[in-house]
Each structure stands twice: as structure tokens, then as C-alpha cells.
Amino acid sequence: MLSTLLGGVRRRRHATGGYRLLWIVLTLGLFSMSADVLAHAVAEGDKGYIQEITGVNLIAFMYLGAKHMVTGYDHLLFLLGVIFFLYQMKHIAIYVSLFAVGHSTTMLLGVYFNIGINSYIIDAIIGLSIVYKALDNIGAYQRWFGFQPNTKAATLIFGFFHGFGLSSKIIEYDISPDGLVPNLLAFNVGVEIGQLIALAMILIAISFWRKTDGFFRHAYTANVAMMSAGFLLFGYQLTGYFVA
């Protein structure tokens, strides 16, 4: 009896450590879902700055790009899903690079050529990207359809959608054409710096979790929770689209 109780205590400790990473990300994301955040928005203070600033301001736009990525819960959840079962740095580098290429391409081209997509629709797709990756992590496609989608291609394609999410919102802010190209490039550099910072924090946390006995026992539940967050984001965006 005592050994059973002690075993239960140990399992709960492992579970607590295992879920800590995921629940931190989910909590920060879900509690930040104000009406503005749900539309993939930039903070109000940054919004006013973007609308008023003219000329080349590399440091300012680099800072804004980094801030957006570090505080972008949808990007962080997708990145968490991408690296969840990646152990070698070369594999992590490949997938993160594909996501960065996709994200950067559509963000830059979308703003430069004024290609806007309804922010609620694009953010609903971003929510589904989180769902897709969580299902991929639990092997749903192999069980349901008998094949494994190309994970690298999916990461690149969803990177394109994540980039359009930001470009669509920036277009709405009517950014000044004076210094547009260098400012956008600086913003993109900031986004990549922010992505590296966020990725480093996620990797540190998930590395500690992987060292516990409970990682593989609770990986399935963690991905189901991540999938639920993606569906929640998807539902919020669709609701915003129909009531806006």
C-alpha cells in the first residue's frame, strides 16, 4: 500500500515537471487573448509608432520584430510542436530555417506588394497549423490515412501563412513608404532574432522535461492540450470574422 502511494506521488511529480513547459506557453497565450491580440495585432503603442514614423529606422523596427516574435503565442506554440520530438540540433536548424524562410518571404512580399488577407481568416489558418502539428506528433495521419505527410514541406507552407498573418496587419497600419524596404528588412531581422531567443528558451525547458521519466508517458496528453489550444484559437478567429 505504501509503495503504491509513493509510486503515485512520484508519477505526479514527473507529470508536474512534464507539463510545466506546455502550460507556461498555453497560459501566456490564452490569457493574452484580448480582442486586439486575436487579430494578430501589434501592441497599441507600437501600432501608433508604426503609423507615425517615417524614414529609415533600423534599430526601432528590429526591436519591434523581435518583440512580436517573443510575445507571439501562436508562433511559439507552432515552434513547440515542430521541435517537440527533434533531438539533434541539425534537425532543429533545418525545420526552424524552413519556418523562417516561409515566414520571412510572405511577410516581406505581402507588405511590399500590398497583398492583404483578412486577419481573422489567416489567424484561423494559423490556429489550424498548431492543430496539424499536434496531430502529426501523435501519429494521427499514419493511423487514420496510412501515410505520413512531408513534415518539412508542411513546416515551410505553414511558415508562409504565419508570415501573411503579420503582413496583413502591418498593411492595415498604412506604414510610410519612406524607408519601407530597409525598415521591413530590419523588422524581419528582429523577427529572426526573437525567434532564436524564444526557441532557446523552449529548448532549455523541454530538454529538462525530456530528462524526466514522465516525458514519453505524457507527450501524448501534452500534444492533445496543444491541439486544443489551436482549436480554441481557430474558434476565436472564426467568431471574430463573423461578428466583426
Backbone as CSV, one residue per row, in Angstrom:
resi,resn,N_x,N_y,N_z,CA_x,CA_y,CA_z,C_x,C_y,C_z
1,MET,0.830,-1.208,0.000,0.000,0.000,0.000,0.862,1.254,0.000
2,LEU,1.863,1.269,0.893,2.747,2.429,0.974,3.507,2.624,-0.322
3,SER,3.998,1.519,-0.886,4.751,1.629,-2.138,3.853,2.158,-3.257
4,THR,2.584,1.772,-3.243,1.650,2.276,-4.260,1.460,3.776,-4.133
5,LEU,1.294,4.239,-2.872,1.132,5.674,-2.646,2.373,6.444,-3.061
6,LEU,3.547,5.913,-2.703,4.791,6.593,-3.069,4.953,6.626,-4.580
7,GLY,4.560,5.526,-5.246,4.641,5.494,-6.696,3.741,6.554,-7.317
8,GLY,2.537,6.741,-6.723,1.629,7.764,-7.232,2.198,9.153,-7.057
9,VAL,2.854,9.392,-5.914,3.478,10.697,-5.676,4.563,10.973,-6.702
10,ARG,5.403,9.954,-6.971,6.477,10.133,-7.948,5.912,10.413,-9.328
11,ARG,4.831,9.706,-9.690,4.237,9.936,-11.011,3.682,11.350,-11.121
12,ARG,3.078,11.819,-10.032,2.535,13.180,-10.074,3.645,14.197,-10.188
13,ARG,4.781,13.936,-9.536,5.914,14.855,-9.649,6.437,14.901,-11.067
14,HIS,6.549,13.739,-11.690,7.008,13.701,-13.075,6.026,14.424,-13.986
15,ALA,4.744,14.220,-13.729,3.739,14.867,-14.574,3.807,16.371,-14.431
16,THR,3.991,16.841,-13.169,4.082,18.282,-12.948,5.249,18.883,-13.711
17,GLY,6.402,18.235,-13.622,7.557,18.732,-14.363,7.349,18.662,-15.859
18,GLY,6.667,17.599,-16.303,6.454,17.416,-17.725,5.528,18.443,-18.323
19,TYR,4.514,18.810,-17.590,3.542,19.742,-18.138,3.964,21.202,-17.986
20,ARG,4.971,21.459,-17.179,5.308,22.849,-16.864,5.587,23.675,-18.104
21,LEU,6.393,23.143,-18.991,6.723,23.869,-20.222,5.474,24.203,-21.023
22,LEU,4.631,23.189,-21.245,3.465,23.407,-22.095,2.488,24.378,-21.465
23,TRP,2.251,24.230,-20.171,1.245,25.082,-19.551,1.720,26.519,-19.439
24,ILE,3.026,26.749,-19.310,3.527,28.122,-19.324,3.198,28.780,-20.654
25,VAL,3.488,28.071,-21.738,3.225,28.626,-23.070,1.728,28.830,-23.279
26,LEU,0.922,27.830,-22.919,-0.511,27.942,-23.120,-1.118,29.055,-22.277
27,THR,-0.684,29.147,-21.020,-1.241,30.160,-20.135,-0.922,31.560,-20.626
28,LEU,0.340,31.781,-20.988,0.708,33.086,-21.510,-0.087,33.414,-22.764
29,GLY,-0.288,32.421,-23.595,-1.015,32.670,-24.836,-2.481,32.949,-24.603
30,LEU,-3.146,32.082,-23.839,-4.585,32.207,-23.689,-4.983,33.425,-22.871
31,PHE,-4.183,33.786,-21.873,-4.513,34.958,-21.090,-4.217,36.251,-21.827
32,SER,-3.435,36.177,-22.895,-3.146,37.380,-23.677,-4.150,37.587,-24.801
33,MET,-5.187,36.745,-24.869,-6.128,36.829,-25.980,-7.137,37.947,-25.772
34,SER,-6.724,39.183,-25.896,-7.643,40.307,-25.934,-8.205,40.406,-27.330
35,ALA,-9.120,41.331,-27.548,-9.724,41.487,-28.880,-8.680,41.840,-29.915
36,ASP,-7.671,42.646,-29.544,-6.638,43.030,-30.497,-5.709,41.873,-30.795
37,VAL,-5.301,41.147,-29.752,-4.352,40.062,-29.954,-4.943,38.991,-30.852
38,LEU,-6.248,38.770,-30.737,-6.880,37.725,-31.529,-6.787,37.996,-33.016
39,ALA,-6.579,39.244,-33.402,-6.450,39.578,-34.818,-4.997,39.698,-35.220
40,HIS,-4.106,39.021,-34.528,-2.676,39.027,-34.834,-2.123,40.452,-34.798
41,ALA,-2.595,41.231,-33.839,-2.281,42.652,-33.832,-0.942,42.935,-33.194
42,VAL,-0.416,44.117,-33.522,0.738,44.673,-32.843,0.213,45.492,-31.680
43,ALA,0.978,45.594,-30.588,0.538,46.342,-29.416,0.163,47.769,-29.794
44,GLU,-0.784,48.356,-29.035,-1.306,49.673,-29.379,-0.210,50.731,-29.476
45,GLY,0.732,50.711,-28.506,1.814,51.691,-28.555,2.675,51.521,-29.797
46,ASP,2.963,50.282,-30.141,3.749,50.005,-31.347,2.968,50.360,-32.601
47,LYS,1.662,50.153,-32.558,0.807,50.486,-33.697,0.908,51.971,-34.023
48,GLY,0.786,52.820,-33.001,0.901,54.261,-33.231,2.270,54.653,-33.746
49,TYR,3.295,54.008,-33.236,4.662,54.308,-33.681,4.839,53.955,-35.151
50,ILE,4.329,52.767,-35.552,4.446,52.330,-36.935,3.733,53.301,-37.875
51,GLN,2.590,53.798,-37.448,1.811,54.692,-38.299,2.445,56.068,-38.445
52,GLU,3.181,56.513,-37.437,3.704,57.872,-37.436,5.139,57.983,-37.943
53,ILE,5.915,56.927,-37.825,7.337,57.010,-38.123,7.580,57.113,-39.636
54,THR,8.583,57.867,-40.012,8.990,57.981,-41.412,10.506,57.850,-41.509
55,GLY,10.990,57.528,-42.703,12.427,57.386,-42.896,12.938,56.039,-42.434
56,VAL,14.244,55.861,-42.527,14.888,54.603,-42.150,15.130,54.576,-40.651
57,ASN,14.582,53.571,-39.980,14.736,53.415,-38.528,15.018,51.941,-38.229
58,LEU,16.240,51.531,-38.503,16.577,50.111,-38.457,16.460,49.519,-37.058
59,ILE,17.024,50.190,-36.057,17.030,49.638,-34.704,15.607,49.519,-34.168
60,ALA,14.795,50.546,-34.417,13.422,50.525,-33.918,12.623,49.370,-34.522
61,PHE,12.746,49.183,-35.832,11.989,48.109,-36.477,12.556,46.742,-36.118
62,MET,13.841,46.659,-35.875,14.426,45.394,-35.435,13.867,45.015,-34.063
63,TYR,13.761,46.004,-33.192,13.195,45.765,-31.864,11.738,45.315,-31.962
64,LEU,10.954,45.987,-32.824,9.551,45.631,-32.980,9.397,44.198,-33.502
65,GLY,10.279,43.804,-34.435,10.219,42.451,-34.967,10.528,41.405,-33.913
66,ALA,11.561,41.661,-33.120,11.925,40.718,-32.059,10.821,40.619,-31.018
67,LYS,10.248,41.763,-30.662,9.176,41.775,-29.661,7.971,41.003,-30.152
68,HIS,7.643,41.160,-31.411,6.489,40.443,-31.958,6.679,38.937,-31.850
69,MET,7.853,38.450,-32.213,8.070,37.008,-32.203,8.090,36.457,-30.778
70,VAL,8.773,37.130,-29.872,8.886,36.628,-28.499,7.525,36.586,-27.813
71,THR,6.641,37.533,-28.139,5.324,37.589,-27.500,4.232,36.945,-28.347
72,GLY,4.585,36.367,-29.494,3.582,35.765,-30.367,3.284,34.339,-29.961
73,TYR,2.238,34.132,-29.158,1.944,32.805,-28.617,1.629,31.794,-29.717
74,ASP,1.039,32.258,-30.844,0.731,31.318,-31.919,2.004,30.788,-32.566
75,HIS,2.988,31.682,-32.781,4.278,31.242,-33.315,4.961,30.278,-32.346
76,LEU,4.916,30.614,-31.053,5.598,29.789,-30.059,4.977,28.399,-29.967
77,LEU,3.656,28.321,-30.024,3.005,27.016,-29.965,3.362,26.170,-31.180
78,PHE,3.402,26.806,-32.362,3.760,26.055,-33.562,5.206,25.576,-33.480
79,LEU,6.115,26.469,-33.042,7.517,26.069,-32.900,7.676,24.946,-31.880
80,LEU,6.917,25.021,-30.788,6.959,23.955,-29.794,6.563,22.627,-30.421
81,GLY,5.508,22.657,-31.240,5.089,21.433,-31.918,6.142,20.922,-32.883
82,VAL,6.794,21.831,-33.589,7.799,21.438,-34.579,8.978,20.730,-33.930
83,ILE,9.455,21.252,-32.806,10.674,20.697,-32.200,10.376,19.670,-31.103
84,PHE,9.110,19.347,-30.897,8.727,18.520,-29.756,9.503,17.203,-29.718
85,PHE,9.663,16.548,-30.865,10.363,15.268,-30.913,11.670,15.356,-31.694
86,LEU,12.217,16.546,-31.842,13.514,16.706,-32.504,14.603,16.803,-31.444
87,TYR,15.633,15.961,-31.576,16.688,15.915,-30.572,18.017,16.463,-31.082
88,GLN,18.308,16.295,-32.351,19.591,16.753,-32.884,19.477,18.191,-33.377
89,MET,20.506,18.986,-33.074,20.482,20.398,-33.421,20.401,20.611,-34.933
90,LYS,20.999,19.718,-35.724,20.954,19.902,-37.172,19.532,19.750,-37.696
91,HIS,18.760,18.858,-37.084,17.364,18.693,-37.490,16.531,19.902,-37.052
92,ILE,16.772,20.372,-35.843,16.076,21.567,-35.368,16.388,22.753,-36.269
93,ALA,17.656,22.892,-36.649,18.068,24.002,-37.509,17.368,23.949,-38.862
94,ILE,17.211,22.752,-39.411,16.550,22.604,-40.720,15.098,23.052,-40.643
95,TYR,14.380,22.567,-39.657,12.956,22.882,-39.562,12.727,24.350,-39.205
96,VAL,13.516,24.870,-38.292,13.361,26.277,-37.924,13.728,27.179,-39.099
97,SER,14.719,26.786,-39.873,15.097,27.565,-41.058,13.981,27.569,-42.093
98,LEU,13.347,26.417,-42.302,12.224,26.351,-43.237,11.083,27.260,-42.785
99,PHE,10.793,27.233,-41.503,9.741,28.104,-40.965,10.129,29.572,-41.148
100,ALA,11.403,29.894,-40.906,11.874,31.272,-41.038,11.806,31.745,-42.491
101,VAL,12.196,30.877,-43.426,12.127,31.234,-44.847,10.686,31.521,-45.253
102,GLY,9.765,30.643,-44.850,8.365,30.846,-45.189,7.808,32.108,-44.562
103,HIS,8.071,32.282,-43.273,7.567,33.442,-42.535,8.122,34.738,-43.117
104,SER,9.411,34.767,-43.408,10.050,35.982,-43.905,9.568,36.336,-45.305
105,THR,9.432,35.318,-46.157,9.063,35.565,-47.552,7.709,36.247,-47.672
106,THR,6.701,35.681,-47.043,5.361,36.247,-47.189,5.198,37.543,-46.406
107,MET,5.921,37.712,-45.309,5.835,38.970,-44.579,6.392,40.119,-45.420
108,LEU,7.576,39.897,-46.019,8.212,40.946,-46.819,7.435,41.225,-48.108
109,LEU,7.111,40.164,-48.840,6.413,40.347,-50.114,4.989,40.845,-49.911
110,GLY,4.344,40.363,-48.856,2.976,40.788,-48.593,2.865,42.273,-48.355
111,VAL,3.779,42.825,-47.542,3.753,44.266,-47.262,4.206,45.056,-48.480
112,TYR,5.276,44.620,-49.130,5.841,45.379,-50.245,4.857,45.474,-51.414
113,PHE,4.177,44.357,-51.719,3.234,44.353,-52.843,1.788,44.560,-52.400
114,ASN,1.614,44.908,-51.124,0.290,45.235,-50.588,-0.705,44.076,-50.785
115,ILE,-0.244,42.871,-50.457,-1.096,41.682,-50.555,-1.663,41.401,-49.171
116,GLY,-2.889,41.763,-48.974,-3.508,41.591,-47.669,-4.540,40.473,-47.660
117,ILE,-4.592,39.737,-46.575,-5.595,38.702,-46.354,-6.316,39.051,-45.065
118,ASN,-7.624,38.811,-45.034,-8.377,39.104,-43.816,-7.668,38.497,-42.608
119,SER,-7.384,39.342,-41.609,-6.564,38.897,-40.483,-7.231,37.789,-39.682
120,TYR,-8.562,37.786,-39.607,-9.237,36.713,-38.881,-9.097,35.375,-39.607
121,ILE,-9.212,35.407,-40.928,-9.090,34.175,-41.708,-7.676,33.612,-41.610
122,ILE,-6.678,34.470,-41.787,-5.298,33.988,-41.761,-4.926,33.478,-40.374
123,ASP,-5.444,34.126,-39.320,-5.136,33.662,-37.970,-5.874,32.366,-37.641
124,ALA,-7.049,32.159,-38.255,-7.734,30.873,-38.099,-6.898,29.759,-38.712
125,ILE,-6.294,30.032,-39.868,-5.414,29.049,-40.503,-4.194,28.782,-39.630
126,ILE,-3.657,29.833,-39.015,-2.513,29.667,-38.112,-2.906,28.777,-36.927
127,GLY,-4.134,28.953,-36.415,-4.612,28.070,-35.357,-4.648,26.619,-35.812
128,LEU,-5.082,26.416,-37.057,-5.121,25.053,-37.601,-3.721,24.490,-37.813
129,SER,-2.736,25.364,-38.049,-1.364,24.871,-38.188,-0.883,24.239,-36.883
130,ILE,-1.304,24.803,-35.756,-0.959,24.226,-34.457,-1.642,22.872,-34.290
131,VAL,-2.925,22.810,-34.697,-3.663,21.550,-34.641,-2.983,20.498,-35.509
132,TYR,-2.612,20.897,-36.731,-1.965,19.964,-37.658,-0.698,19.374,-37.047
133,LYS,0.134,20.224,-36.465,1.409,19.736,-35.944,1.212,18.852,-34.728
134,ALA,0.254,19.185,-33.892,-0.012,18.341,-32.727,-0.499,16.962,-33.166
135,LEU,-1.378,16.910,-34.178,-1.842,15.628,-34.700,-0.695,14.840,-35.321
136,ASP,0.195,15.545,-35.994,1.362,14.896,-36.582,2.227,14.268,-35.492
137,ASN,2.389,14.986,-34.383,3.235,14.492,-33.292,2.689,13.229,-32.639
138,ILE,1.377,13.054,-32.661,0.803,11.862,-32.033,0.537,10.756,-33.058
139,GLY,1.029,10.952,-34.284,0.932,9.913,-35.305,-0.456,9.698,-35.856
140,ALA,-1.294,10.748,-35.824,-2.694,10.589,-36.240,-2.820,10.281,-37.723
141,TYR,-2.001,10.880,-38.553,-2.164,10.710,-40.003,-1.817,9.288,-40.456
142,GLN,-0.817,8.717,-39.816,-0.469,7.335,-40.151,-1.574,6.379,-39.740
143,ARG,-2.194,6.620,-38.589,-3.267,5.743,-38.127,-4.539,5.937,-38.939
144,TRP,-4.853,7.181,-39.267,-6.106,7.475,-39.955,-6.037,7.214,-41.464
145,PHE,-4.916,7.625,-42.077,-4.832,7.592,-43.540,-3.757,6.646,-44.070
146,GLY,-2.915,6.127,-43.188,-1.908,5.170,-43.607,-0.698,5.773,-44.287
147,PHE,-0.475,7.078,-44.149,0.728,7.688,-44.715,1.154,8.875,-43.857
148,GLN,2.416,9.267,-44.026,2.983,10.365,-43.260,3.209,11.556,-44.184
149,PRO,2.528,12.678,-43.964,2.766,13.867,-44.792,4.209,14.339,-44.663
150,ASN,4.683,15.040,-45.680,6.041,15.588,-45.664,6.127,16.695,-44.620
151,THR,6.825,16.416,-43.530,6.856,17.367,-42.419,7.634,18.639,-42.762
152,LYS,8.666,18.516,-43.583,9.435,19.709,-43.976,8.586,20.624,-44.850
153,ALA,7.875,20.039,-45.817,7.017,20.842,-46.690,5.915,21.529,-45.881
154,ALA,5.343,20.808,-44.923,4.279,21.387,-44.098,4.797,22.557,-43.273
155,THR,6.014,22.419,-42.732,6.602,23.495,-41.937,6.813,24.740,-42.796
156,LEU,7.296,24.562,-44.015,7.508,25.688,-44.924,6.180,26.338,-45.303
157,ILE,5.188,25.527,-45.648,3.893,26.061,-46.079,3.211,26.829,-44.954
158,PHE,3.219,26.262,-43.758,2.611,26.978,-42.641,3.428,28.213,-42.270
159,GLY,4.732,28.198,-42.546,5.537,29.401,-42.372,5.037,30.530,-43.262
160,PHE,4.637,30.183,-44.498,4.066,31.180,-45.398,2.824,31.822,-44.774
161,PHE,1.956,31.002,-44.199,0.733,31.530,-43.589,1.037,32.407,-42.377
162,HIS,2.005,32.001,-41.559,2.369,32.809,-40.394,2.892,34.175,-40.845
163,GLY,3.642,34.216,-41.933,4.140,35.485,-42.442,3.026,36.376,-42.945
164,PHE,2.042,35.790,-43.633,0.897,36.563,-44.111,0.080,37.118,-42.950
165,GLY,0.079,36.411,-41.823,-0.642,36.901,-40.656,-0.130,38.249,-40.209
166,LEU,1.170,38.418,-40.189,1.754,39.697,-39.777,1.674,40.733,-40.885
167,SER,1.952,40.345,-42.119,1.931,41.326,-43.214,0.540,41.927,-43.386
168,SER,-0.500,41.117,-43.210,-1.863,41.625,-43.348,-2.155,42.701,-42.315
169,LYS,-1.655,42.513,-41.107,-1.887,43.501,-40.064,-1.051,44.756,-40.298
170,ILE,0.189,44.610,-40.737,1.033,45.772,-40.997,0.432,46.631,-42.108
171,ILE,-0.138,45.987,-43.131,-0.762,46.726,-44.228,-1.898,47.603,-43.701
172,GLU,-2.657,47.093,-42.741,-3.762,47.855,-42.172,-3.269,49.118,-41.463
173,TYR,-2.012,49.117,-41.009,-1.462,50.265,-40.290,-0.929,51.336,-41.228
174,ASP,-0.961,51.075,-42.548,-0.576,52.069,-43.546,0.819,52.632,-43.244
175,ILE,1.800,51.745,-43.194,3.172,52.135,-42.892,3.718,53.064,-43.975
176,SER,4.549,54.023,-43.593,5.083,55.011,-44.526,5.961,54.349,-45.586
177,PRO,5.811,54.752,-46.863,6.665,54.197,-47.918,8.103,54.713,-47.832
178,ASP,8.325,55.790,-47.080,9.666,56.345,-46.921,10.510,55.419,-46.044
179,GLY,11.494,54.774,-46.646,12.333,53.830,-45.909,11.682,52.479,-45.718
180,LEU,10.658,52.155,-46.525,9.883,50.934,-46.331,10.746,49.675,-46.422
181,VAL,11.539,49.547,-47.492,12.302,48.320,-47.702,13.329,48.076,-46.590
182,PRO,14.206,49.046,-46.269,15.156,48.776,-45.174,14.475,48.556,-43.831
183,ASN,13.355,49.255,-43.596,12.645,49.047,-42.336,12.048,47.644,-42.263
184,LEU,11.507,47.166,-43.377,10.954,45.814,-43.398,12.052,44.768,-43.209
185,LEU,13.200,44.998,-43.850,14.316,44.062,-43.680,14.790,44.040,-42.234
186,ALA,14.854,45.226,-41.608,15.252,45.299,-40.201,14.222,44.600,-39.318
187,PHE,12.947,44.794,-39.633,11.887,44.123,-38.884,12.036,42.610,-38.981
188,ASN,12.340,42.151,-40.188,12.493,40.711,-40.392,13.701,40.162,-39.640
189,VAL,14.786,40.917,-39.618,15.955,40.509,-38.831,15.575,40.397,-37.361
190,GLY,14.794,41.367,-36.883,14.335,41.317,-35.499,13.467,40.112,-35.225
191,VAL,12.603,39.769,-36.183,11.755,38.584,-36.047,12.609,37.331,-35.875
192,GLU,13.664,37.223,-36.681,14.525,36.042,-36.596,15.305,36.022,-35.288
193,ILE,15.741,37.197,-34.814,16.417,37.259,-33.511,15.457,36.833,-32.405
194,GLY,14.237,37.353,-32.461,13.230,36.976,-31.476,12.917,35.499,-31.518
195,GLN,12.883,34.942,-32.735,12.623,33.511,-32.879,13.727,32.687,-32.233
196,LEU,14.970,33.109,-32.410,16.092,32.386,-31.796,16.032,32.463,-30.271
197,ILE,15.659,33.643,-29.754,15.542,33.798,-28.298,14.440,32.890,-27.755
198,ALA,13.267,32.929,-28.403,12.144,32.102,-27.965,12.485,30.618,-28.089
199,LEU,13.131,30.262,-29.193,13.499,28.863,-29.409,14.476,28.383,-28.349
200,ALA,15.423,29.227,-27.984,16.395,28.856,-26.950,15.702,28.568,-25.623
201,MET,14.745,29.418,-25.260,14.020,29.208,-24.002,13.202,27.922,-24.042
202,ILE,12.543,27.674,-25.191,11.759,26.442,-25.322,12.655,25.219,-25.251
203,LEU,13.809,25.274,-25.933,14.724,24.131,-25.946,15.265,23.832,-24.556
204,ILE,15.598,24.868,-23.802,16.103,24.661,-22.445,15.048,23.973,-21.586
205,ALA,13.812,24.486,-21.664,12.740,23.922,-20.846,12.420,22.487,-21.247
206,ILE,12.295,22.246,-22.563,11.916,20.903,-22.997,13.056,19.905,-22.789
207,SER,14.301,20.385,-22.788,15.438,19.491,-22.517,15.385,18.967,-21.092
208,PHE,15.024,19.834,-20.141,14.885,19.383,-18.761,13.730,18.396,-18.632
209,TRP,12.648,18.667,-19.346,11.494,17.772,-19.289,11.850,16.398,-19.847
210,ARG,12.611,16.353,-20.940,12.966,15.084,-21.569,13.812,14.200,-20.659
211,LYS,14.471,14.795,-19.690,15.307,14.023,-18.776,14.500,13.325,-17.706
212,THR,13.218,13.670,-17.596,12.375,13.020,-16.591,11.781,11.739,-17.149
213,ASP,11.394,10.854,-16.253,10.796,9.582,-16.668,9.413,9.778,-17.284
214,GLY,8.778,10.901,-16.991,7.402,11.093,-17.436,7.246,11.707,-18.806
215,PHE,8.360,12.029,-19.500,8.226,12.735,-20.779,7.402,11.946,-21.785
216,PHE,7.811,10.715,-22.068,7.103,9.936,-23.085,5.719,9.514,-22.610
217,ARG,5.544,9.342,-21.301,4.222,8.975,-20.789,3.212,10.089,-21.003
218,HIS,3.685,11.323,-20.940,2.760,12.453,-21.001,2.859,13.250,-22.302
219,ALA,3.695,12.800,-23.236,3.843,13.521,-24.505,2.522,13.559,-25.272
220,TYR,1.786,12.443,-25.249,0.508,12.390,-25.967,-0.469,13.427,-25.411
221,THR,-0.615,13.453,-24.080,-1.536,14.396,-23.450,-1.116,15.833,-23.700
222,ALA,0.188,16.077,-23.679,0.676,17.429,-23.924,0.319,17.898,-25.327
223,ASN,0.436,17.014,-26.305,0.098,17.391,-27.682,-1.405,17.547,-27.865
224,VAL,-2.192,16.772,-27.140,-3.645,16.964,-27.185,-4.004,18.333,-26.612
225,ALA,-3.335,18.727,-25.537,-3.570,20.056,-24.964,-3.173,21.144,-25.954
226,MET,-2.042,20.952,-26.635,-1.608,21.917,-27.638,-2.603,21.980,-28.798
227,MET,-3.111,20.840,-29.210,-4.128,20.797,-30.264,-5.384,21.540,-29.822
228,SER,-5.777,21.384,-28.575,-6.949,22.074,-28.052,-6.763,23.589,-28.097
229,ALA,-5.546,24.042,-27.785,-5.260,25.474,-27.865,-5.368,25.970,-29.304
230,GLY,-4.925,25.147,-30.253,-5.048,25.519,-31.655,-6.499,25.622,-32.084
231,PHE,-7.328,24.670,-31.665,-8.761,24.725,-31.979,-9.413,25.945,-31.325
232,LEU,-8.975,26.271,-30.108,-9.519,27.439,-29.421,-9.198,28.718,-30.194
233,LEU,-7.945,28.836,-30.642,-7.557,29.989,-31.438,-8.363,30.036,-32.739
234,PHE,-8.528,28.894,-33.381,-9.307,28.803,-34.618,-10.745,29.279,-34.381
235,GLY,-11.364,28.816,-33.295,-12.741,29.202,-32.992,-12.876,30.688,-32.698
236,TYR,-11.921,31.241,-31.958,-11.944,32.678,-31.658,-11.871,33.490,-32.945
237,GLN,-10.999,33.081,-33.849,-10.819,33.843,-35.081,-12.065,33.774,-35.966
238,LEU,-12.666,32.606,-36.085,-13.880,32.491,-36.881,-15.005,33.330,-36.273
239,THR,-15.094,33.307,-34.946,-16.102,34.131,-34.282,-15.870,35.600,-34.572
240,GLY,-14.595,36.022,-34.492,-14.273,37.411,-34.792,-14.601,37.783,-36.222
241,TYR,-14.392,36.845,-37.138,-14.692,37.110,-38.552,-16.179,37.363,-38.783
242,PHE,-17.025,36.558,-38.119,-18.463,36.672,-38.369,-19.130,37.807,-37.586
243,VAL,-18.533,38.229,-36.469,-19.163,39.283,-35.673,-18.529,40.649,-35.893
244,ALA,-17.342,40.682,-36.544,-16.656,41.970,-36.743,-17.432,42.850,-37.724
